[in-house]
Amino acid sequence: MLKNWNRRARTLLWGLTILGVLAALPIGFSRHEMEQTSNQVEYVFNYRDLLLISNYQARPQEFVSEQLAKLKEAGFTTLAVFESTLEELVWSGRLTVYNSAQQALLNGKTAPLGENFTYILFADADAEAAYAPMIRSAFEKAGIPAREWSFGERPGLLLETPVEDSSLRSMQPDPVAIAKIREAGFHVLPRLSDRIRPYDPEEMNRLLQSYADQGITRVLFDGDKVTGYTDQADKKSLTHFGELLKQHNIGLVRIENLKNPQSGMNKLAYVTDYNIVRLYSLSGSDAAAMTPEAIIDRFKLAAKDRNIRMFYMNASPVRSLDKGGITHPMDNLYLAIGGDAEKKGAVEQLAEVGFEPGQAQPFDYEYPAWHKVLRAIVALGAIAIIALLIGVFIPMLTLPSFILGLIGSAGLYVVSTSLLEQALALGASIAAPTLGVIWALSRVRSHTEGNRRIVGGTWEEQPSQAGDNSDRLFGGRWLFDAPPFGKRLVSAISLYILTAVISLLGAAYVFGLLNNITYSLVLEQFRGVSLLHLAPIGLTALYVFLYTGHSVKDNLRKLLGLNITVLMVAVAAVLGVVGMYYLSRTGNAGQVSSIELVFRNLLEETFGVRPRNKEFMLAHPLFLLGLFLSLRYRAAWVLMIVASIGQLSMVDTFAHIHTPIVISLIRVLLGLGLGGIIGLLLIAAWQLAEGVWKAWAPKFKAGRTG
């Protein structure tokens, strides 16, 4: 009776699966609309690095003025200003710092005993007016006495702490530098930290009000914590800071690919209603070592494929014996961003594909009420497709697993909605490509069962409990009495397309369940992607080796009874190396060769979107070839395992939620199209090789006999 219920349940579960996919489509379209609401790209340069480089020039102030003009001409829109330190103010030429011994020498005296203070000498009265109150306030809050001091007619300050300590103390960003930057026509991006403590609500309100008055719309954090994080437990400072940002309409910037995300960012993003943009940072070493073309390529990929809207460039002075002096990468950056008479820079190239330079804006998102209803249907469909996968391997558990899935999901919903969504998305993304490949394999079996003949050996038919026939082969090999070439080719292409459609059901569940703005902003990530990269391969291999014969028990017995040969060990070692390489290429940390970079650029220029290499160069072609050969040779069924890589990769493409959904769809379709073309070429090559073999094999065999 349970068997009949499970058989009927499969039809119902497939119906729920399709219903879930249909419910996910409007949600995906809403995400697509959201991704069109922010298309301005902001080019930011680190102003502190400019000051550092100027410190190695003969005329620092002239150098800074010249470079500001060049930055503007190249297309940079914004300069980042850090919280001030005495060291940075020295680089700017607005003050000089001495220790006690150096101060004594200024006055023609010997170094005082028992004193190690910091003496600050301002460049002029204007510098004193701008910096003395800021410095005095910062050090007195830290419990360090500060009093007036002068040398000749120049005013100064005395700080009762060593220079080594005073140079590391953070103060508010340099107001004079901000004024100079704005006067040069740039936007300002203040970089705040959590190093100025204790958190002062009134001072922070005044600071943010001054930013709002100057048209500053966004802040970027420096260090491993956002402002207010440390004092949150005692003063609720993080919450207060977020409310101030919201009050003054100042947004956040999140740095992409940090090893450890800045503490407190998620909380601050939530308080500010996710008024946040993502930033890619080009290091000083990369700015010097990479070619302008490589920098442009990286920025185009980030904007188009990763929804990044802010590019932050660093630079640093480099000692060069070969060039006989101190060098810097500023000219290299000008070529990369502004280009020259021969080649367009990043600004023009990105503008051509719809990303105009300007102040980066957050994505405009909303969650209408009908989203909740559709997401509930999507969740129900995800449970159904997971139950279908379980039923393939253990048919008696088809209906029970669906019922248990409903109960478990209800309980997990109470504990954590996010965890439930991710668990269902992961399960569905594994189930869909696995079911797709198994379905293709079952169709091949239905076309070939009972049409087998032996070549070079003997075999005996054994009745199967499942209603088909199983072979026991004694020597030689066997193949199927296959249909003609044309019919096999049409069948292979049809199975190739339909399998992809089944696999892409998993993609609908990914974007239908994980549609929160936190995933697009990478504040929250889809966990378990590594399992997605492995599970369909393992489950497909399990089905091929254990579920395609007379019975699972007999197949397992045969596998365990195999004699292990050196060839098998060698093949296993090669597969292990290939598997390690495959895993190394997953995620964002995978490394690519220079040849592959050239090939990627060619694809980018040709199609505008880069399909995934492992899909169209490996998995899809071998899948199409495997389908064609499987209709004649049983050994070709093993290629279905390789095919699962391409099917899961299509779903994994949509698991990169920071990538625009349209880009993911185009990438998948391109992969299928190019992979299909390569697969047809492989089929043609196989047919040619098979024809040559049939023509020459008898002559070769006769020659050996004679």
XYZ file of C-alpha atoms in Angstrom, residues 24-523:
500
model
C 9.962 31.924 -8.127
C 9.897 33.630 -11.540
C 8.119 36.873 -10.427
C 10.533 37.093 -7.496
C 13.455 36.782 -9.901
C 11.987 39.516 -12.090
C 11.698 41.807 -9.043
C 15.376 41.227 -8.336
C 16.214 42.069 -11.946
C 14.338 45.366 -11.617
C 16.222 46.144 -8.392
C 19.566 45.524 -10.117
C 18.760 48.235 -12.680
C 18.383 50.982 -10.052
C 22.094 51.701 -9.519
C 24.320 52.229 -12.563
C 26.704 55.016 -11.553
C 30.311 54.057 -10.825
C 32.527 56.036 -8.461
C 36.322 56.169 -8.920
C 38.088 56.834 -5.617
C 41.743 57.554 -4.883
C 43.448 57.334 -1.502
C 44.447 60.913 -0.626
C 46.723 59.738 2.180
C 48.778 57.766 -0.367
C 49.122 60.918 -2.458
C 50.509 62.762 0.582
C 52.903 59.893 1.298
C 54.218 59.899 -2.271
C 54.578 63.692 -2.164
C 56.791 63.341 0.908
C 59.420 61.789 -1.416
C 59.282 64.675 -3.904
C 61.472 67.780 -3.989
C 58.461 70.105 -3.849
C 55.672 68.209 -2.064
C 52.950 70.872 -2.232
C 53.445 71.505 -5.950
C 53.403 67.750 -6.567
C 50.071 67.358 -4.746
C 48.492 70.195 -6.739
C 49.739 68.745 -10.032
C 48.465 65.270 -9.211
C 45.045 66.567 -8.171
C 44.688 68.133 -11.609
C 45.767 64.873 -13.296
C 43.403 62.809 -11.158
C 40.536 65.051 -12.191
C 41.498 64.891 -15.858
C 41.761 61.077 -15.786
C 38.219 60.743 -14.453
C 38.594 60.157 -10.730
C 35.509 61.468 -8.982
C 36.306 61.095 -5.278
C 39.208 61.239 -2.823
C 39.241 59.249 0.403
C 40.349 61.073 3.550
C 41.391 59.141 6.653
C 41.162 60.154 10.268
C 44.128 62.429 10.882
C 47.365 61.515 12.603
C 50.281 63.791 13.390
C 52.340 61.863 10.844
C 49.844 62.593 8.060
C 49.651 66.274 9.023
C 53.454 66.396 8.784
C 53.240 64.934 5.264
C 50.794 67.703 4.355
C 53.378 70.334 5.373
C 51.060 72.029 7.865
C 53.056 71.292 10.987
C 56.346 69.835 12.229
C 56.831 67.411 15.108
C 59.860 67.218 17.419
C 60.762 65.140 20.412
C 62.269 66.683 23.566
C 65.849 66.273 22.379
C 65.153 67.847 18.989
C 63.267 70.717 20.603
C 66.248 71.407 22.856
C 68.556 71.576 19.821
C 66.248 74.158 18.250
C 66.888 76.354 21.270
C 70.611 75.604 21.334
C 70.368 73.541 24.505
C 71.251 70.015 25.508
C 68.597 67.306 25.673
C 66.581 67.509 28.921
C 66.850 64.591 31.325
C 63.694 62.777 32.422
C 61.486 64.206 29.642
C 60.229 62.606 26.427
C 57.439 64.844 25.135
C 56.006 65.742 21.736
C 56.476 69.300 20.470
C 54.253 70.461 17.600
C 55.165 73.558 15.593
C 52.460 74.881 13.248
C 53.340 76.305 9.834
C 51.429 79.523 10.514
C 48.546 81.034 12.458
C 45.969 79.570 10.042
C 47.307 76.075 10.629
C 47.147 76.661 14.378
C 43.521 77.815 14.130
C 42.575 74.753 12.089
C 44.448 72.048 14.010
C 45.205 73.160 17.564
C 41.616 72.694 18.889
C 41.319 69.317 17.147
C 44.649 68.041 18.486
C 44.088 69.394 21.989
C 40.614 67.822 22.210
C 41.763 64.413 20.982
C 44.707 64.123 23.380
C 42.975 65.556 26.409
C 40.156 63.008 25.960
C 42.852 60.342 26.075
C 44.167 61.787 29.362
C 47.271 63.343 27.813
C 47.976 66.954 28.939
C 48.347 69.489 26.110
C 49.556 73.068 26.512
C 50.755 75.934 24.372
C 54.328 76.174 23.175
C 56.044 78.347 20.588
C 59.330 78.793 18.803
C 60.115 82.296 17.720
C 56.943 83.718 16.215
C 55.518 80.334 15.235
C 52.813 78.885 17.523
C 52.794 75.296 18.721
C 51.586 72.720 21.221
C 53.328 70.538 23.756
C 51.912 67.043 24.350
C 53.089 65.123 27.395
C 53.609 61.846 25.564
C 56.423 60.469 23.379
C 56.387 61.105 19.637
C 56.130 57.331 19.062
C 52.818 57.358 20.938
C 51.402 60.663 19.706
C 51.981 59.786 16.042
C 49.595 56.796 16.371
C 46.665 58.695 17.899
C 43.680 59.130 15.588
C 41.811 62.418 15.256
C 38.964 63.595 13.085
C 39.677 63.823 9.317
C 41.709 66.834 8.246
C 39.222 69.711 7.664
C 41.743 71.692 5.595
C 42.369 68.698 3.309
C 38.628 68.199 2.858
C 38.203 71.841 1.880
C 41.098 71.614 -0.597
C 39.713 68.445 -2.163
C 36.260 69.944 -2.604
C 37.785 73.104 -4.055
C 39.551 70.908 -6.653
C 36.155 69.533 -7.719
C 36.195 66.122 -6.039
C 33.714 64.403 -3.789
C 35.026 63.400 -0.376
C 34.842 59.914 1.124
C 35.732 60.095 4.844
C 37.319 56.967 6.322
C 36.235 56.592 9.943
C 37.420 54.064 12.503
C 36.534 52.865 15.968
C 39.843 54.036 17.400
C 38.613 57.409 18.703
C 37.134 56.474 22.068
C 35.133 56.840 24.130
C 32.323 57.343 21.630
C 31.018 60.900 21.917
C 27.399 61.217 20.636
C 27.392 65.028 20.510
C 30.732 65.293 18.733
C 29.717 62.592 16.244
C 26.467 64.442 15.519
C 28.403 67.651 14.834
C 30.843 65.785 12.580
C 28.129 64.110 10.498
C 26.185 67.373 10.286
C 29.292 69.057 8.871
C 29.618 66.209 6.349
C 26.005 66.597 5.282
C 26.507 70.360 4.888
C 29.477 69.661 2.579
C 27.535 67.222 0.421
C 29.265 64.110 1.718
C 26.864 61.200 1.230
C 28.845 58.130 2.243
C 31.504 56.969 4.744
C 34.029 54.144 4.510
C 35.501 52.460 7.575
C 39.160 51.927 8.361
C 40.263 48.961 10.461
C 38.523 45.769 11.492
C 35.555 47.455 13.257
C 33.011 50.064 12.289
C 32.608 53.235 14.327
C 30.798 52.644 17.626
C 31.243 48.863 17.679
C 33.429 48.636 20.801
C 31.137 50.738 23.018
C 27.899 49.172 21.766
C 27.365 46.983 24.838
C 27.679 49.898 27.297
C 26.498 52.898 25.306
C 24.538 51.470 22.367
C 26.974 53.556 20.348
C 26.684 51.476 17.183
C 22.913 51.879 17.128
C 23.237 55.612 17.830
C 25.813 56.055 15.073
C 23.576 54.227 12.605
C 20.620 56.419 13.502
C 22.766 59.535 13.024
C 23.852 58.312 9.585
C 20.228 57.720 8.654
C 19.225 61.124 10.016
C 21.872 62.901 7.919
C 21.219 60.685 4.862
C 24.773 59.343 4.853
C 25.288 55.803 3.595
C 27.912 53.110 4.051
C 30.544 51.440 1.922
C 31.408 47.764 2.241
C 34.872 46.611 1.140
C 34.715 43.515 -1.037
C 36.725 40.333 -0.344
C 38.046 41.186 3.111
C 39.416 38.093 4.866
C 37.516 39.120 7.982
C 34.467 41.371 7.493
C 34.460 44.551 9.548
C 32.720 43.891 12.861
C 29.389 45.656 13.254
C 28.799 46.221 9.519
C 25.700 44.040 9.341
C 24.107 45.784 12.308
C 24.908 49.213 10.914
C 23.570 48.250 7.484
C 20.299 47.122 9.050
C 19.887 50.347 11.051
C 20.532 52.466 7.931
C 17.998 50.469 5.837
C 20.836 48.995 3.762
C 21.954 52.329 2.342
C 25.199 50.699 1.276
C 27.339 50.158 -1.809
C 30.112 47.641 -2.384
C 33.687 48.681 -3.101
C 36.555 46.942 -4.861
C 39.988 47.991 -3.603
C 43.041 47.900 -5.894
C 46.169 47.539 -3.763
C 49.235 49.706 -4.216
C 51.287 46.719 -5.371
C 48.671 45.786 -7.993
C 48.493 49.409 -9.152
C 52.219 49.270 -9.859
C 52.485 45.709 -11.230
C 49.329 45.294 -13.330
C 49.031 46.645 -16.837
C 46.324 49.242 -17.544
C 44.502 46.633 -19.655
C 44.445 44.166 -16.750
C 43.134 46.831 -14.359
C 40.397 47.807 -16.826
C 39.425 44.165 -17.286
C 39.176 43.674 -13.544
C 37.001 46.755 -13.092
C 34.682 45.809 -15.956
C 34.223 42.349 -14.495
C 33.495 43.812 -11.054
C 30.903 46.287 -12.352
C 29.124 44.005 -14.823
C 29.368 40.631 -13.099
C 29.526 41.538 -9.402
C 27.352 44.655 -9.076
C 30.241 46.660 -7.587
C 29.761 50.402 -7.909
C 32.855 51.894 -6.277
C 36.528 51.421 -7.217
C 39.137 52.430 -4.672
C 42.747 52.830 -5.784
C 45.825 52.856 -3.623
C 49.387 53.807 -4.525
C 52.693 53.768 -2.728
C 56.258 54.984 -3.322
C 58.733 52.291 -4.350
C 62.521 52.353 -4.101
C 63.942 51.323 -7.468
C 67.655 50.728 -7.999
C 67.027 50.089 -11.686
C 65.416 53.494 -12.153
C 67.713 55.139 -9.646
C 65.150 56.720 -7.383
C 61.704 56.632 -5.822
C 58.947 55.634 -8.236
C 55.159 55.585 -7.978
C 52.296 54.085 -10.045
C 50.281 57.279 -10.600
C 50.904 57.390 -14.368
C 49.874 53.735 -14.670
C 46.595 54.507 -12.918
C 45.953 57.511 -15.157
C 46.269 55.247 -18.210
C 43.999 52.629 -16.640
C 41.260 55.068 -15.661
C 41.533 57.846 -18.248
C 43.255 56.062 -21.112
C 45.185 57.908 -23.804
C 44.910 58.798 -27.474
C 45.298 55.151 -28.519
C 43.214 53.252 -25.978
C 40.159 54.054 -23.905
C 40.387 53.859 -20.142
C 38.031 52.289 -17.622
C 35.809 55.393 -17.433
C 34.992 55.353 -21.143
C 34.800 51.577 -21.484
C 32.428 51.207 -18.546
C 30.326 54.139 -19.756
C 29.899 52.342 -23.090
C 28.254 49.402 -21.307
C 25.963 51.595 -19.206
C 28.027 52.532 -16.136
C 28.464 56.300 -16.079
C 30.915 57.930 -13.630
C 29.312 59.623 -10.633
C 28.436 59.084 -7.003
C 27.549 55.452 -6.332
C 23.958 54.880 -5.251
C 22.438 52.009 -3.255
C 20.041 49.568 -4.884
C 16.411 50.570 -4.537
C 14.721 47.467 -3.167
C 11.304 46.641 -1.772
C 9.470 43.529 -0.651
C 5.791 43.678 -1.653
C 3.310 41.631 0.359
C 2.801 39.111 -2.439
C 6.458 38.097 -2.135
C 5.673 36.307 1.137
C 2.972 34.193 -0.461
C 5.161 33.272 -3.412
C 8.133 32.439 -1.199
C 5.955 30.061 0.824
C 5.007 28.287 -2.426
C 8.665 28.201 -3.471
C 9.584 26.661 -0.112
C 6.907 24.000 -0.582
C 8.273 23.202 -4.026
C 11.816 22.939 -2.646
C 10.687 20.373 -0.086
C 8.971 18.445 -2.896
C 12.012 18.263 -5.175
C 14.237 17.187 -2.278
C 11.752 14.402 -1.500
C 11.841 13.345 -5.168
C 15.624 12.977 -5.001
C 15.400 10.878 -1.857
C 12.755 8.743 -3.545
C 15.067 7.955 -6.450
C 17.434 6.122 -4.122
C 14.917 4.886 -1.519
C 11.472 4.799 -3.177
C 9.661 3.878 0.053
C 10.748 7.195 1.600
C 9.324 9.471 -1.111
C 6.141 10.452 0.709
C 7.511 10.142 4.283
C 10.466 12.405 3.428
C 8.095 15.074 2.078
C 5.960 14.952 5.239
C 9.046 15.058 7.475
C 10.369 17.930 5.369
C 7.205 19.930 6.003
C 7.408 19.328 9.752
C 11.132 20.080 9.930
C 10.768 23.240 7.876
C 8.019 24.507 10.143
C 10.269 24.024 13.163
C 13.277 25.621 11.465
C 11.145 28.603 10.436
C 10.569 29.370 14.111
C 14.289 29.112 14.889
C 15.735 30.990 11.893
C 14.071 32.028 8.655
C 17.432 32.628 7.014
C 18.685 29.166 7.941
C 15.490 27.578 6.571
C 15.790 29.443 3.263
C 19.425 28.470 2.853
C 18.789 24.829 3.759
C 15.934 24.520 1.254
C 17.884 26.376 -1.444
C 20.867 24.078 -0.938
C 18.724 20.955 -1.005
C 16.876 22.036 -4.145
C 20.076 23.129 -5.902
C 21.569 19.674 -5.284
C 18.380 17.796 -6.161
C 17.613 19.441 -9.511
C 20.870 18.735 -11.418
C 21.085 15.253 -9.892
C 17.530 14.435 -10.954
C 18.257 15.868 -14.396
C 21.231 13.579 -15.030
C 19.453 10.549 -13.554
C 16.435 11.274 -15.759
C 18.700 11.394 -18.839
C 20.274 8.106 -17.787
C 16.858 6.503 -17.315
C 15.819 7.650 -20.798
C 18.969 6.096 -22.247
C 18.189 2.862 -20.425
C 14.623 2.836 -21.745
C 15.963 3.161 -25.307
C 18.587 0.432 -24.910
C 17.283 -2.242 -22.537
C 16.596 -5.502 -24.407
C 18.609 -4.377 -27.463
C 21.971 -5.765 -26.408
C 24.349 -8.065 -28.172
C 27.732 -9.502 -27.293
C 30.973 -8.725 -29.069
C 33.837 -11.135 -28.489
C 32.377 -13.094 -25.573
C 29.279 -14.748 -24.137
C 26.573 -13.555 -21.812
C 23.451 -14.876 -20.239
C 20.145 -13.146 -19.600
C 18.897 -13.026 -16.030
C 15.327 -12.054 -15.184
C 15.155 -8.803 -13.256
C 12.775 -8.062 -10.429
C 12.346 -4.605 -11.864
C 11.014 -6.004 -15.120
C 14.145 -5.415 -17.208
C 17.067 -7.660 -18.031
C 20.505 -7.759 -16.489
C 23.631 -9.045 -18.142
C 26.427 -11.172 -16.831
C 29.298 -10.888 -19.263
C 31.888 -13.653 -19.724
C 34.816 -12.279 -21.666
C 34.773 -9.737 -24.459
C 32.497 -6.674 -24.378
C 28.927 -5.916 -25.297
C 27.014 -3.116 -26.957
C 23.459 -2.180 -27.816
C 21.715 -2.653 -31.149
C 21.516 1.091 -31.508
C 19.296 3.156 -33.825
C 20.855 4.802 -36.911
C 23.243 7.726 -36.507
C 20.659 10.405 -37.252
C 18.147 9.101 -34.733
C 20.812 8.753 -32.048
C 21.983 12.314 -32.688
C 18.464 13.753 -32.417
C 17.833 11.766 -29.222
C 21.131 12.953 -27.725
C 20.409 16.612 -28.502
C 16.866 16.334 -27.104
C 18.122 14.755 -23.883
C 20.871 17.383 -23.655
C 18.323 20.222 -23.766
C 15.709 18.638 -21.509
C 18.293 17.682 -18.886
C 19.436 21.309 -18.751
C 15.833 22.430 -18.261
C 15.405 20.046 -15.314
C 18.704 21.160 -13.781
C 17.756 24.829 -14.053
C 14.757 24.190 -11.841
C 17.306 24.390 -9.028
C 18.350 27.878 -10.149
C 14.762 29.089 -9.757
C 14.740 27.840 -6.166
C 18.010 29.643 -5.429
C 16.833 33.088 -6.562
C 13.291 32.445 -5.331
C 14.371 31.672 -1.769
C 17.488 33.836 -1.384
C 16.057 37.135 -2.586
C 16.929 39.258 0.441
C 19.001 42.402 -0.188
C 21.592 41.095 2.278
C 22.632 38.430 -0.244
C 23.016 40.936 -3.063
C 25.197 43.086 -0.805
C 27.170 39.996 0.364
C 26.350 40.859 3.969
